[in-house]
Amino acid sequence: ALLWQFGRLVFPYVLVIPLAKLVQDFWIFTWRMALVRAYLQRWNPASSAIEGASQRVQEDTMRFAQGIQGFVSTLLKSLLTLAVFVPVLLGLGR
């Protein structure tokens, strides 16, 4: 009996978290690609040569994306955890 109660508590979380991770990874990939494309459109290859320019673009994009990714993923994870466990908490409160 307790195993079924535990299963009902954990089952929504087990379903939601992997799906959320998949969506997060897809979003991060497409967002980074969009940032790189935006940088490359503004980059003028005829300007004075900058040593390692492509590496600088990649590193700057990666740093910016990691900062935003950390914030957004933490926020989404917290909201999803709250959404999964609110019905459980309301059920336990009755």
PDB file of C-alpha atoms in Angstrom:
ATOM      1  CA  ALA A   1       0.000   0.000   0.000  1.00  0.00           C
ATOM      2  CA  LEU A   2       2.788   2.395   0.869  1.00  0.00           C
ATOM      3  CA  LEU A   3       4.620   1.488  -2.317  1.00  0.00           C
ATOM      4  CA  TRP A   4       1.605   2.573  -4.385  1.00  0.00           C
ATOM      5  CA  GLN A   5       1.413   5.863  -2.488  1.00  0.00           C
ATOM      6  CA  PHE A   6       5.108   6.434  -3.100  1.00  0.00           C
ATOM      7  CA  GLY A   7       4.639   5.578  -6.773  1.00  0.00           C
ATOM      8  CA  ARG A   8       1.871   8.152  -7.083  1.00  0.00           C
ATOM      9  CA  LEU A   9       4.132  10.737  -5.468  1.00  0.00           C
ATOM     10  CA  VAL A  10       7.159  10.054  -7.654  1.00  0.00           C
ATOM     11  CA  PHE A  11       5.580   9.090 -10.995  1.00  0.00           C
ATOM     12  CA  PRO A  12       4.796  12.667 -12.186  1.00  0.00           C
ATOM     13  CA  TYR A  13       8.301  13.784 -11.264  1.00  0.00           C
ATOM     14  CA  VAL A  14       9.875  10.847 -13.095  1.00  0.00           C
ATOM     15  CA  LEU A  15       7.934  11.752 -16.242  1.00  0.00           C
ATOM     16  CA  VAL A  16       8.371  15.513 -16.166  1.00  0.00           C
ATOM     17  CA  ILE A  17      12.082  15.877 -15.354  1.00  0.00           C
ATOM     18  CA  PRO A  18      13.501  13.920 -18.345  1.00  0.00           C
ATOM     19  CA  LEU A  19      11.115  15.712 -20.707  1.00  0.00           C
ATOM     20  CA  ALA A  20      12.096  19.046 -19.219  1.00  0.00           C
ATOM     21  CA  LYS A  21      15.784  18.183 -19.663  1.00  0.00           C
ATOM     22  CA  LEU A  22      15.192  17.256 -23.295  1.00  0.00           C
ATOM     23  CA  VAL A  23      13.378  20.525 -23.976  1.00  0.00           C
ATOM     24  CA  GLN A  24      16.099  22.439 -22.122  1.00  0.00           C
ATOM     25  CA  ASP A  25      18.906  20.850 -24.143  1.00  0.00           C
ATOM     26  CA  PHE A  26      17.107  21.507 -27.422  1.00  0.00           C
ATOM     27  CA  TRP A  27      16.428  25.106 -26.432  1.00  0.00           C
ATOM     28  CA  ILE A  28      20.069  25.664 -25.432  1.00  0.00           C
ATOM     29  CA  PHE A  29      21.361  24.248 -28.711  1.00  0.00           C
ATOM     30  CA  THR A  30      19.044  26.324 -30.896  1.00  0.00           C
ATOM     31  CA  TRP A  31      19.691  29.440 -28.832  1.00  0.00           C
ATOM     32  CA  ARG A  32      23.486  29.076 -29.097  1.00  0.00           C
ATOM     33  CA  MET A  33      23.220  28.527 -32.834  1.00  0.00           C
ATOM     34  CA  ALA A  34      21.109  31.678 -33.139  1.00  0.00           C
ATOM     35  CA  LEU A  35      23.692  33.659 -31.149  1.00  0.00           C
ATOM     36  CA  VAL A  36      26.545  32.436 -33.340  1.00  0.00           C
ATOM     37  CA  ARG A  37      24.603  33.282 -36.502  1.00  0.00           C
ATOM     38  CA  ALA A  38      23.833  36.760 -35.162  1.00  0.00           C
ATOM     39  CA  TYR A  39      27.512  37.328 -34.333  1.00  0.00           C
ATOM     40  CA  LEU A  40      28.641  36.101 -37.736  1.00  0.00           C
ATOM     41  CA  GLN A  41      26.199  38.400 -39.541  1.00  0.00           C
ATOM     42  CA  ARG A  42      27.701  41.402 -37.765  1.00  0.00           C
ATOM     43  CA  TRP A  43      31.300  40.279 -38.144  1.00  0.00           C
ATOM     44  CA  ASN A  44      33.202  42.015 -40.902  1.00  0.00           C
ATOM     45  CA  PRO A  45      35.965  39.731 -42.191  1.00  0.00           C
ATOM     46  CA  ALA A  46      37.483  42.642 -44.149  1.00  0.00           C
ATOM     47  CA  SER A  47      38.285  44.521 -40.950  1.00  0.00           C
ATOM     48  CA  SER A  48      41.721  44.326 -39.400  1.00  0.00           C
ATOM     49  CA  ALA A  49      42.638  40.776 -38.607  1.00  0.00           C
ATOM     50  CA  ILE A  50      41.999  39.733 -35.038  1.00  0.00           C
ATOM     51  CA  GLU A  51      43.988  36.739 -33.980  1.00  0.00           C
ATOM     52  CA  GLY A  52      41.692  33.875 -32.999  1.00  0.00           C
ATOM     53  CA  ALA A  53      38.509  35.780 -33.867  1.00  0.00           C
ATOM     54  CA  SER A  54      36.414  32.692 -34.411  1.00  0.00           C
ATOM     55  CA  GLN A  55      37.530  31.268 -31.091  1.00  0.00           C
ATOM     56  CA  ARG A  56      36.695  34.545 -29.351  1.00  0.00           C
ATOM     57  CA  VAL A  57      33.208  34.551 -30.868  1.00  0.00           C
ATOM     58  CA  GLN A  58      32.665  30.969 -29.747  1.00  0.00           C
ATOM     59  CA  GLU A  59      33.964  31.615 -26.222  1.00  0.00           C
ATOM     60  CA  ASP A  60      31.968  34.826 -25.773  1.00  0.00           C
ATOM     61  CA  THR A  61      28.822  33.103 -26.999  1.00  0.00           C
ATOM     62  CA  MET A  62      29.453  30.139 -24.724  1.00  0.00           C
ATOM     63  CA  ARG A  63      30.006  32.309 -21.629  1.00  0.00           C
ATOM     64  CA  PHE A  64      26.904  34.380 -22.272  1.00  0.00           C
ATOM     65  CA  ALA A  65      24.803  31.307 -23.012  1.00  0.00           C
ATOM     66  CA  GLN A  66      26.001  29.483 -19.896  1.00  0.00           C
ATOM     67  CA  GLY A  67      25.002  32.396 -17.684  1.00  0.00           C
ATOM     68  CA  ILE A  68      21.544  32.669 -19.162  1.00  0.00           C
ATOM     69  CA  GLN A  69      21.196  28.881 -19.285  1.00  0.00           C
ATOM     70  CA  GLY A  70      21.968  28.556 -15.591  1.00  0.00           C
ATOM     71  CA  PHE A  71      19.370  31.137 -14.658  1.00  0.00           C
ATOM     72  CA  VAL A  72      16.620  29.859 -16.951  1.00  0.00           C
ATOM     73  CA  SER A  73      17.197  26.171 -16.227  1.00  0.00           C
ATOM     74  CA  THR A  74      17.142  26.753 -12.461  1.00  0.00           C
ATOM     75  CA  LEU A  75      13.958  28.773 -12.776  1.00  0.00           C
ATOM     76  CA  LEU A  76      12.248  26.182 -14.989  1.00  0.00           C
ATOM     77  CA  LYS A  77      13.361  23.289 -12.800  1.00  0.00           C
ATOM     78  CA  SER A  78      11.993  25.025  -9.716  1.00  0.00           C
ATOM     79  CA  LEU A  79       8.683  25.777 -11.415  1.00  0.00           C
ATOM     80  CA  LEU A  80       8.322  22.219 -12.701  1.00  0.00           C
ATOM     81  CA  THR A  81       9.128  20.766  -9.291  1.00  0.00           C
ATOM     82  CA  LEU A  82       6.546  23.046  -7.741  1.00  0.00           C
ATOM     83  CA  ALA A  83       3.950  22.119 -10.366  1.00  0.00           C
ATOM     84  CA  VAL A  84       4.545  18.402  -9.822  1.00  0.00           C
ATOM     85  CA  PHE A  85       4.420  18.471  -6.044  1.00  0.00           C
ATOM     86  CA  VAL A  86       1.660  21.034  -5.372  1.00  0.00           C
ATOM     87  CA  PRO A  87      -1.117  18.453  -5.962  1.00  0.00           C
ATOM     88  CA  VAL A  88       0.704  16.042  -3.653  1.00  0.00           C
ATOM     89  CA  LEU A  89       1.087  18.643  -0.947  1.00  0.00           C
ATOM     90  CA  LEU A  90      -2.534  19.673  -1.272  1.00  0.00           C
ATOM     91  CA  GLY A  91      -3.570  16.023  -0.977  1.00  0.00           C
ATOM     92  CA  LEU A  92      -1.429  15.552   2.118  1.00  0.00           C
ATOM     93  CA  GLY A  93      -2.816  18.737   3.666  1.00  0.00           C
ATOM     94  CA  ARG A  94      -6.385  17.447   3.633  1.00  0.00           C
TER      95      ARG A  94
END
